[in-house]
XYZ file of C-alpha atoms in Angstrom:
667
model
C 0.000 0.000 0.000
C 2.825 2.362 0.865
C 4.423 1.894 -2.554
C 1.115 2.592 -4.290
C 0.691 5.799 -2.227
C 4.202 7.012 -3.077
C 3.711 6.336 -6.791
C 0.380 8.164 -6.748
C 1.950 11.156 -5.015
C 4.740 11.354 -7.562
C 2.224 11.140 -10.408
C 0.156 13.934 -8.844
C 3.191 16.195 -8.494
C 4.137 15.569 -12.119
C 0.631 16.512 -13.251
C 0.784 19.751 -11.284
C 4.190 20.520 -12.687
C 2.932 20.031 -16.198
C 0.535 22.937 -15.716
C 3.503 25.335 -15.824
C 6.022 24.284 -18.458
C 9.335 25.978 -19.043
C 12.091 26.030 -21.642
C 15.792 26.823 -21.244
C 18.331 27.370 -24.016
C 21.281 27.097 -21.651
C 24.152 29.583 -22.023
C 24.666 30.541 -25.661
C 28.016 31.733 -26.985
C 29.330 33.045 -30.272
C 32.848 32.321 -31.450
C 33.177 35.897 -32.741
C 32.421 37.410 -29.314
C 34.035 35.804 -26.299
C 33.032 38.723 -24.062
C 29.321 37.936 -23.787
C 27.009 34.985 -23.317
C 23.223 34.842 -23.140
C 20.513 32.520 -21.878
C 16.773 32.465 -22.512
C 14.233 30.764 -20.276
C 10.480 30.596 -20.692
C 7.317 29.673 -18.795
C 3.910 29.040 -20.368
C 1.026 30.955 -18.744
C -1.538 29.845 -21.278
C -2.302 33.011 -23.214
C 1.287 34.255 -23.114
C 4.870 33.225 -22.473
C 7.094 34.751 -19.832
C 10.711 34.940 -20.956
C 13.848 35.801 -19.019
C 16.790 37.024 -21.097
C 19.961 36.622 -19.021
C 23.058 38.485 -20.282
C 26.493 37.894 -18.811
C 29.262 40.370 -19.755
C 32.955 40.234 -18.970
C 34.461 43.135 -16.964
C 34.956 46.286 -19.025
C 32.123 45.480 -21.452
C 28.655 46.968 -21.638
C 25.417 46.610 -23.550
C 22.555 49.033 -24.013
C 19.158 50.119 -22.711
C 16.037 50.509 -24.878
C 17.289 54.012 -25.798
C 21.069 53.593 -26.115
C 21.907 57.304 -26.341
C 24.507 58.740 -28.688
C 25.921 55.347 -29.633
C 25.194 51.631 -29.489
C 22.174 49.458 -30.345
C 19.523 48.132 -27.979
C 19.116 44.305 -27.725
C 16.584 43.029 -30.234
C 14.972 39.682 -31.079
C 13.839 38.759 -34.587
C 11.174 36.096 -34.122
C 10.649 33.343 -36.666
C 6.882 33.571 -36.125
C 5.696 36.769 -37.862
C 2.753 37.467 -35.513
C 4.621 37.298 -32.208
C 4.051 40.293 -29.932
C 6.795 40.956 -27.391
C 6.759 43.457 -24.514
C 10.203 44.121 -23.058
C 10.690 45.263 -19.475
C 13.873 47.257 -18.866
C 15.665 47.531 -15.503
C 17.120 50.903 -14.504
C 20.248 51.459 -16.628
C 23.528 53.253 -15.922
C 24.982 56.216 -17.794
C 28.335 56.076 -19.545
C 30.026 59.322 -20.623
C 33.094 59.150 -22.848
C 34.677 62.214 -24.511
C 31.482 64.207 -24.560
C 29.213 61.354 -25.730
C 26.617 59.872 -23.401
C 25.102 56.390 -23.599
C 22.654 54.434 -21.415
C 23.067 50.749 -20.692
C 24.299 47.951 -18.449
C 27.492 46.275 -17.258
C 28.063 42.893 -15.642
C 25.094 40.517 -15.347
C 21.613 41.679 -16.301
C 18.221 40.018 -16.684
C 15.495 41.390 -18.969
C 11.915 40.090 -18.493
C 9.898 39.778 -21.713
C 6.207 38.928 -22.178
C 5.351 37.235 -25.471
C 1.876 36.566 -26.906
C 0.480 35.083 -30.125
C 2.739 32.057 -29.838
C 1.690 28.835 -31.560
C 3.331 25.445 -31.693
C 5.830 23.761 -29.422
C 8.873 25.805 -30.455
C 9.641 29.506 -29.955
C 12.622 30.447 -32.107
C 14.381 33.616 -33.156
C 17.703 35.466 -33.244
C 18.903 37.808 -30.514
C 21.115 40.671 -31.744
C 23.268 42.048 -28.947
C 25.540 45.089 -29.128
C 28.489 45.016 -26.717
C 31.158 47.700 -26.380
C 34.459 48.271 -24.640
C 37.256 50.008 -26.570
C 35.561 48.530 -29.637
C 31.936 47.582 -30.342
C 30.725 44.174 -31.525
C 27.287 43.345 -32.894
C 26.609 39.656 -32.226
C 23.754 37.340 -33.306
C 22.625 34.516 -31.004
C 20.152 32.160 -32.739
C 17.990 30.277 -30.247
C 15.083 27.873 -30.012
C 12.972 27.309 -26.909
C 11.312 23.932 -26.502
C 8.014 24.782 -24.861
C 7.332 21.131 -23.986
C 10.126 21.012 -21.401
C 9.207 20.564 -17.748
C 9.184 23.554 -15.405
C 12.250 25.031 -13.797
C 11.477 25.450 -10.123
C 13.548 28.651 -9.935
C 11.868 30.400 -12.863
C 8.938 31.963 -10.971
C 11.265 33.336 -8.299
C 13.757 34.642 -10.859
C 11.027 36.293 -12.903
C 9.583 37.987 -9.828
C 13.030 39.238 -8.838
C 13.655 40.564 -12.359
C 10.319 42.382 -12.406
C 11.236 43.888 -9.038
C 14.095 45.714 -10.806
C 11.733 47.383 -13.287
C 10.945 51.056 -12.487
C 7.475 51.577 -11.038
C 5.031 54.171 -12.353
C 4.937 56.038 -9.020
C 6.397 56.027 -5.540
C 9.480 58.196 -5.929
C 8.411 61.777 -6.703
C 5.704 63.983 -5.264
C 5.742 66.315 -8.283
C 7.433 66.041 -11.673
C 7.508 68.659 -14.465
C 9.333 69.157 -17.754
C 9.950 72.326 -19.786
C 11.822 73.221 -22.955
C 13.209 76.501 -24.252
C 16.139 77.621 -26.404
C 17.708 74.223 -26.926
C 17.526 73.187 -23.275
C 15.219 70.679 -21.594
C 14.547 71.238 -17.883
C 13.230 68.626 -15.460
C 12.008 69.527 -11.977
C 11.232 66.827 -9.397
C 10.166 67.229 -5.784
C 10.471 64.563 -3.102
C 9.712 65.128 0.573
C 12.349 62.588 1.625
C 15.031 64.555 -0.254
C 17.626 63.293 -2.721
C 20.860 61.336 -2.259
C 22.300 60.235 -5.633
C 19.646 60.944 -8.278
C 20.065 59.756 -11.871
C 17.989 60.434 -14.998
C 17.570 58.370 -18.160
C 15.578 59.427 -21.208
C 13.743 58.005 -24.171
C 14.641 60.584 -26.788
C 11.704 62.387 -28.416
C 11.560 61.746 -32.140
C 14.185 63.657 -34.098
C 16.193 64.741 -31.039
C 19.309 63.819 -29.082
C 19.698 64.591 -25.376
C 23.041 65.197 -23.665
C 23.865 63.995 -20.163
C 21.718 65.896 -17.627
C 23.292 68.428 -15.281
C 21.559 67.855 -11.946
C 21.378 70.262 -9.015
C 19.562 69.622 -5.724
C 18.368 72.002 -3.041
C 16.359 70.449 -0.225
C 13.542 68.376 -1.694
C 13.780 69.921 -5.172
C 15.815 68.511 -8.036
C 16.466 70.415 -11.268
C 18.061 68.795 -14.298
C 19.190 70.755 -17.367
C 19.678 68.825 -20.597
C 21.144 70.182 -23.834
C 19.082 69.178 -26.880
C 20.123 68.826 -30.531
C 18.716 67.082 -33.543
C 19.969 63.637 -34.565
C 22.856 65.206 -36.495
C 24.059 67.254 -33.537
C 22.820 70.516 -35.041
C 19.854 72.835 -34.409
C 17.584 71.561 -31.660
C 13.981 70.676 -32.589
C 11.092 72.302 -30.733
C 10.010 69.858 -28.007
C 7.224 71.972 -26.526
C 3.993 70.010 -26.271
C 5.667 66.672 -26.970
C 5.704 63.683 -24.605
C 8.891 62.869 -22.714
C 9.421 59.361 -21.337
C 12.024 59.114 -18.604
C 13.283 57.069 -15.669
C 14.264 58.864 -12.466
C 16.182 56.826 -9.899
C 17.523 57.509 -6.425
C 18.518 55.360 -3.449
C 17.578 52.058 -5.098
C 14.106 53.301 -6.112
C 13.230 54.067 -9.737
C 10.166 55.587 -11.354
C 9.068 55.451 -14.987
C 7.152 58.577 -16.060
C 5.712 60.186 -19.167
C 5.420 63.999 -19.158
C 4.092 66.625 -21.525
C 6.860 69.148 -22.099
C 5.914 72.734 -21.252
C 7.449 76.031 -22.383
C 7.973 77.984 -19.141
C 11.320 77.924 -17.288
C 11.271 75.929 -14.065
C 12.479 78.018 -11.103
C 14.366 76.489 -8.188
C 15.318 77.556 -4.718
C 18.959 77.492 -5.829
C 18.259 79.810 -8.755
C 18.847 83.011 -6.786
C 22.108 81.724 -5.295
C 23.351 80.576 -8.706
C 22.358 83.856 -10.332
C 24.163 85.888 -7.666
C 27.303 83.778 -8.155
C 27.210 84.239 -11.922
C 26.578 87.979 -11.504
C 29.777 88.198 -9.476
C 31.650 86.283 -12.194
C 30.219 88.679 -14.792
C 31.464 91.705 -12.849
C 34.956 90.196 -12.499
C 35.047 89.077 -16.135
C 34.026 92.511 -17.360
C 36.644 94.165 -15.156
C 39.429 91.885 -16.435
C 38.472 92.692 -20.033
C 40.161 96.079 -19.522
C 43.477 94.223 -19.296
C 42.952 92.343 -22.569
C 44.849 93.543 -25.674
C 41.589 94.028 -27.602
C 40.731 97.130 -25.572
C 44.139 98.815 -25.892
C 43.298 100.834 -29.051
C 40.328 102.479 -27.361
C 42.312 103.104 -24.195
C 44.794 104.859 -26.462
C 42.027 107.131 -27.726
C 40.900 107.890 -24.184
C 44.463 108.658 -23.074
C 44.935 110.963 -26.048
C 41.678 112.723 -25.203
C 42.801 113.291 -21.622
C 46.170 114.638 -22.698
C 44.543 117.017 -25.168
C 42.084 118.445 -22.687
C 44.226 118.968 -19.622
C 43.139 121.936 -17.602
C 39.465 121.083 -17.764
C 37.376 121.123 -14.615
C 36.671 118.134 -12.379
C 33.052 118.292 -13.485
C 33.990 117.998 -17.138
C 36.320 115.045 -16.472
C 33.600 113.304 -14.474
C 31.049 113.861 -17.259
C 33.370 112.475 -19.907
C 34.128 109.256 -18.025
C 30.483 108.796 -17.085
C 29.621 109.173 -20.766
C 32.220 106.521 -21.680
C 30.813 104.203 -18.989
C 27.316 104.748 -20.386
C 28.640 103.829 -23.838
C 30.094 100.590 -22.478
C 26.839 99.677 -20.770
C 24.799 100.586 -23.854
C 26.994 98.434 -26.069
C 26.630 95.414 -23.765
C 22.869 95.861 -23.781
C 23.054 96.048 -27.573
C 24.888 92.703 -27.522
C 22.145 91.332 -25.259
C 19.567 92.445 -27.826
C 21.594 90.719 -30.566
C 21.767 87.490 -28.554
C 18.042 87.697 -27.857
C 17.287 88.026 -31.555
C 19.578 85.123 -32.443
C 18.032 82.943 -29.733
C 14.470 83.661 -30.837
C 15.418 82.893 -34.441
C 17.155 79.649 -33.478
C 20.624 80.804 -34.606
C 23.967 79.946 -33.024
C 25.027 81.920 -29.968
C 28.548 82.764 -28.848
C 30.854 85.436 -27.487
C 32.432 87.425 -30.315
C 30.479 85.720 -33.106
C 29.896 89.080 -34.811
C 33.552 88.854 -35.909
C 32.482 85.918 -38.099
C 30.573 88.439 -40.266
C 32.509 89.989 -43.138
C 30.145 92.973 -43.180
C 30.800 93.701 -39.520
C 34.561 93.402 -40.068
C 34.505 95.803 -43.008
C 32.503 98.353 -41.017
C 34.967 98.056 -38.129
C 37.904 98.574 -40.513
C 36.406 101.839 -41.748
C 35.573 103.059 -38.229
C 39.062 102.191 -36.960
C 40.626 103.994 -39.930
C 38.651 107.144 -39.122
C 39.783 106.980 -35.490
C 43.360 106.564 -36.727
C 43.011 109.686 -38.889
C 41.693 111.520 -35.843
C 44.751 110.570 -33.778
C 47.026 111.831 -36.570
C 45.100 115.139 -36.386
C 43.746 114.635 -39.908
C 40.080 114.426 -38.980
C 38.004 116.022 -36.265
C 34.578 114.878 -35.116
C 32.543 117.989 -34.390
C 28.963 118.356 -33.307
C 26.675 121.307 -34.126
C 27.235 124.182 -31.724
C 23.711 124.033 -30.313
C 24.113 120.308 -29.546
C 27.506 120.969 -27.971
C 25.875 123.525 -25.717
C 23.129 121.140 -24.655
C 25.671 118.420 -23.906
C 27.706 120.825 -21.773
C 30.970 119.999 -23.494
C 33.981 121.932 -24.534
C 36.641 121.486 -27.161
C 36.455 119.338 -30.255
C 34.936 116.273 -28.673
C 31.595 116.298 -26.863
C 30.073 113.821 -24.512
C 28.654 111.929 -27.464
C 32.210 111.255 -28.604
C 33.128 109.821 -25.204
C 29.952 107.752 -25.275
C 31.069 106.392 -28.649
C 34.503 105.543 -27.229
C 32.911 103.397 -24.538
C 30.626 101.641 -27.008
C 33.549 101.083 -29.367
C 35.655 99.638 -26.533
C 33.009 96.977 -25.936
C 32.859 95.945 -29.581
C 36.639 95.604 -29.682
C 36.653 93.602 -26.446
C 34.498 90.777 -27.817
C 37.342 88.935 -29.653
C 39.012 88.503 -26.248
C 38.078 86.044 -23.561
C 39.086 86.354 -19.934
C 38.848 84.347 -16.710
C 35.268 84.211 -15.375
C 33.929 85.706 -18.624
C 33.260 82.385 -20.375
C 31.310 80.966 -17.427
C 29.157 84.076 -17.113
C 28.408 84.296 -20.848
C 27.673 80.542 -21.108
C 25.159 80.811 -18.258
C 23.608 83.959 -19.731
C 23.053 82.477 -23.175
C 21.046 79.548 -21.767
C 19.249 81.446 -18.997
C 15.779 83.008 -19.311
C 15.848 86.264 -21.290
C 15.520 88.579 -18.244
C 18.581 86.930 -16.686
C 20.471 87.194 -19.987
C 19.916 90.964 -20.033
C 20.844 91.269 -16.348
C 24.109 89.357 -16.806
C 25.135 91.342 -19.878
C 24.428 94.525 -17.919
C 26.680 93.180 -15.135
C 29.429 92.562 -17.715
C 29.064 96.183 -18.819
C 29.235 97.488 -15.247
C 32.314 95.339 -14.593
C 34.132 96.625 -17.659
C 33.233 100.249 -16.855
C 34.482 100.075 -13.239
C 37.896 101.705 -14.000
C 36.119 104.469 -15.941
C 33.666 104.936 -13.070
C 36.609 105.145 -10.665
C 38.016 108.128 -12.572
C 34.523 109.645 -12.687
C 34.287 109.292 -8.896
C 37.849 110.593 -8.387
C 38.471 112.977 -11.313
C 41.673 114.141 -9.646
C 43.316 110.939 -10.972
C 43.229 112.420 -14.473
C 45.430 115.281 -13.255
C 48.358 112.941 -12.633
C 49.424 113.201 -16.303
C 52.342 115.508 -17.191
C 51.687 119.053 -18.331
C 50.960 119.605 -22.048
C 53.992 119.971 -24.303
C 55.634 118.698 -27.465
C 55.590 115.191 -26.028
C 51.850 115.171 -26.716
C 52.479 115.219 -30.492
C 54.787 112.200 -30.255
C 52.304 110.407 -27.992
C 49.445 110.972 -30.449
C 51.648 109.621 -33.255
C 52.459 106.519 -31.187
C 48.814 105.971 -30.274
C 47.840 106.517 -33.906
C 50.279 103.760 -34.932
C 48.682 101.384 -32.399
C 45.259 102.150 -33.808
C 46.530 101.749 -37.384
C 48.015 98.339 -36.604
C 44.689 97.302 -35.098
C 42.967 98.482 -38.294
C 45.186 96.356 -40.498
C 44.759 93.393 -38.177
C 41.029 93.663 -38.906
C 41.870 93.756 -42.630
C 43.651 90.380 -42.281
C 40.483 88.916 -40.754
C 38.755 89.469 -44.105
C 41.115 86.978 -45.805
C 39.011 83.865 -44.979
C 35.930 85.654 -46.351
C 37.135 87.452 -49.477
C 40.660 86.156 -50.069
C 44.173 87.536 -49.772
C 43.908 89.634 -52.933
C 40.997 91.680 -51.596
C 42.703 92.159 -48.219
C 45.943 93.213 -49.921
C 44.148 95.721 -52.162
C 42.114 97.136 -49.264
C 45.204 97.440 -47.076
C 47.113 99.140 -49.888
C 44.316 101.620 -50.528
C 44.108 102.537 -46.833
C 47.888 102.901 -46.523
C 48.097 105.072 -49.657
C 45.169 107.210 -48.512
C 46.657 107.800 -45.071
C 50.158 108.573 -46.383
C 48.769 110.890 -49.081
C 46.653 112.627 -46.470
C 49.701 113.149 -44.251
C 51.855 114.381 -47.152
C 49.157 116.842 -48.124
C 49.233 118.178 -44.567
C 53.023 118.283 -44.891
C 53.434 115.775 -42.103
C 56.235 114.048 -44.014
C 57.869 112.590 -40.923
C 54.634 110.979 -39.775
C 54.009 109.640 -43.289
C 57.436 108.002 -43.293
C 56.903 106.466 -39.881
C 53.519 105.075 -40.966
C 54.958 103.568 -44.157
C 57.944 101.962 -42.411
C 55.822 100.629 -39.537
C 53.260 98.997 -41.790
C 55.944 97.578 -44.078
C 57.654 95.894 -41.116
C 54.323 94.706 -39.719
C 53.382 93.234 -43.101
C 56.698 91.430 -43.364
C 56.265 89.955 -39.873
C 52.721 88.871 -40.740
C 53.905 87.067 -43.872
C 56.709 85.377 -41.937
C 54.311 84.077 -39.299
C 52.094 82.526 -41.998
C 55.003 80.486 -43.326
C 56.225 78.333 -40.433
C 59.449 76.287 -40.838
C 58.663 72.682 -41.697
C 60.542 71.284 -38.711
C 58.567 73.475 -36.314
C 55.120 72.572 -37.644
C 52.626 70.934 -35.306
C 50.403 68.520 -37.195
C 46.813 69.443 -36.391
C 43.863 67.308 -37.456
C 40.237 68.478 -37.849
C 38.297 68.465 -34.592
C 35.468 65.911 -34.356
C 33.970 63.837 -31.563
C 34.815 60.717 -33.589
C 38.498 61.686 -33.707
C 38.549 62.054 -29.906
C 36.913 58.650 -29.434
C 39.271 56.984 -31.884
C 42.323 58.390 -30.106
C 41.022 57.276 -26.707
C 40.366 53.767 -28.030
C 44.062 53.663 -29.002
C 45.106 54.810 -25.495
C 46.367 58.113 -26.846
C 46.204 61.579 -25.359
C 44.304 64.356 -27.118
C 44.905 68.121 -27.088
C 41.903 70.093 -28.337
C 42.294 73.685 -29.527
C 39.327 75.753 -30.717
C 40.571 79.038 -32.119
C 39.797 81.753 -34.669
C 41.747 84.370 -36.579
C 39.814 87.123 -34.781
C 40.481 85.734 -31.295
C 43.203 87.864 -29.715
C 43.479 85.692 -26.615
C 44.036 82.702 -28.913
C 46.981 84.505 -30.501
C 48.411 85.328 -27.087
C 48.093 81.682 -26.000
C 49.775 80.501 -29.184
C 52.704 82.884 -28.858
C 53.171 82.739 -25.089
C 52.452 79.038 -24.496
C 51.848 76.718 -27.455
C 54.887 77.890 -29.433
C 57.271 77.565 -26.490
C 59.879 74.779 -26.934
C 58.907 72.725 -23.879
C 55.187 72.829 -24.740
C 55.840 71.997 -28.392
C 57.963 69.049 -27.333
C 55.128 67.768 -25.135
C 52.602 68.214 -27.948
C 54.846 66.336 -30.402
C 54.892 63.167 -28.281
C 54.022 60.027 -30.254
C 50.906 59.335 -28.185
C 49.491 62.891 -28.440
C 46.858 63.674 -31.070
C 46.330 67.364 -31.883
C 42.798 68.376 -32.891
C 41.958 71.941 -33.911
C 38.632 73.587 -34.632
C 38.692 76.868 -36.587
C 35.747 79.134 -35.656
C 36.863 82.059 -37.827
C 33.712 81.597 -39.873
C 30.365 80.209 -38.674
C 30.545 76.445 -38.117
C 27.536 74.724 -36.486
C 29.623 71.647 -35.626
C 32.104 73.689 -33.578
C 29.286 75.644 -31.953
C 27.632 72.381 -30.908
C 30.989 70.978 -29.708
C 31.394 73.968 -27.397
C 27.776 73.912 -26.241
C 28.076 70.266 -25.183
C 30.819 71.418 -22.856
C 28.878 74.458 -21.592
C 31.137 76.911 -23.405
C 30.272 79.712 -25.825
C 33.576 81.600 -25.959
C 37.030 80.891 -27.282
C 39.852 80.121 -26.816
C 38.831 76.654 -25.715
C 41.383 73.997 -24.844
C 40.729 70.527 -23.464
C 42.963 67.531 -22.812
C 41.864 63.890 -22.940
C 43.747 60.720 -22.207
C 43.522 57.221 -20.697
C 43.521 58.819 -17.234
C 41.197 61.665 -18.320
C 38.553 59.949 -20.494
C 36.038 62.758 -19.901
C 38.568 65.491 -20.628
C 40.015 68.353 -18.591
C 39.083 71.891 -19.718
C 41.914 74.413 -19.347
C 41.707 78.092 -18.423
C 41.117 80.533 -21.325
C 44.514 82.065 -20.501
C 46.868 79.124 -20.908
C 50.060 78.611 -18.958
C 52.953 76.372 -19.908
C 52.811 74.622 -16.541
C 49.082 73.858 -16.852
C 49.399 72.387 -20.362
C 52.415 70.213 -19.564
C 51.134 69.000 -16.185
C 47.651 68.165 -17.543
C 49.166 66.272 -20.477
C 51.255 64.303 -18.010
C 48.206 63.656 -15.809
C 46.233 62.347 -18.822
C 48.779 59.621 -19.479
C 47.972 56.166 -18.149
């Protein structure tokens, strides 16, 4: 009897087990990819099949989420049955950032639950395509066939439940979640009463767009993420307002899957005021330091000449003149803010000094600079009608409007230069709401006008100059030469637009006109000095354009792909974004990059030199800078095995910083 009971019990258990059947492919491998192996298991629930896709990766390798990001391919199964419907469930991924590119995926061991319906027959077959990446990427096919008649695996139900426990829930993490888009930037705001520890965001990209890695800031229970947006080619961002954004927000082992409608209003945060105050301070400092940049020297020469000419004037007159110059500086910065506003609303590229990419602007500046040069050589005088002079309470040949113009002109000449703190302030301003953009540009203007305001507050400082005498004539000649050299520098900037022949003809016409003008005024000595100075300057310019072959650094075009390729080969990368109109770039080249010790470091066999030329508009370079939160040049960055994400250098390079960072980047 006991034997009959035992046999009956075994038969009963087998019948129960047959109600839930499972299939297991075992671990599948591909001879062309020894870094990954996969396994598929299945359980029959009657109207659908539950499948577990197990992926095992060797250290250093990764595969991808449903939305891989800026590279890679998500896992995919091509079913042999045409009517199979499969619903994939994706655990919370990780983010991988390499040389400015961001991807979303997994490392190590991962299990993906899949629900399959419309299955007929006793076999479920297909081919899994898996993308795996390390220094290289491999796309591997794993054909499989699941025998649905196999007996159940006792661990399957537990494993499936555990895998589903890793899938983000639809609620439970945030108390409030909002999304907004404006001017190429997506903003996410999330509130959580418990606060935030290590939040992470992952996105399904809206159609036609690419999203950069989010920049997350937290204050109390509020999280704000800012995400740069481009189209699929890395160019102009599409308009995401009104579209649906699918995302996963994770923190402290909890993840939430959400779908949001993207709004159009900026999302304020409690940290916004603190951040704005910090950037305002940077704007003031950056504007102040601009007075030390070589771009502003020609206008300072005009101001110095004006002071020397008008010694003996009252303190009130000196104060009015410097206040007028300060007003001109502020007005010009507000004019730049208006230009940036117009470009932003029209979807055009934004950047500090981009007006120097316009040939029309350059030609207008050449003519204005030439007229100022003629004024310094006492060939031309800017006079206002007597009634307007009276109303402006001025004296002499130059009224307050002239000083106002000097300040405005100083700002326009300052834009080819970058300075410490300036790049950060401008980058923040160009992505901030429009009221903040105007406020920050006004702060830049106040910062630059601080020395002028100091003289206005203490006009006695202007009396420290020597008494008028013959030295004033020589000083005006010297200052006129500085201004003339600046004029011809602007002429050389027209070469990329209209060619060397046009620039040579224009320079010759200006030189002949100025010398003829001086000869007519019988200023033969000044005419000779002008001719000799420009001849020497032209010779030096031609010599600098023809570098000796043995001294040449071999620069390659700057692309993200070139950076990635160099990193895959364990090489270091030195990135240089420059332009012919960028004065600070020229200073860096002469004072740092052309020095023997720096050149020797840059010529190392494992150093790749990449250069981007922003002399003329280039959307690819603009996007390259924007991905790194920069809008101004010079821009220098160093990558290497030890610095895979790159180290951005100061706008004013130093030999020590370049050499030490290159050494640090080496494995």
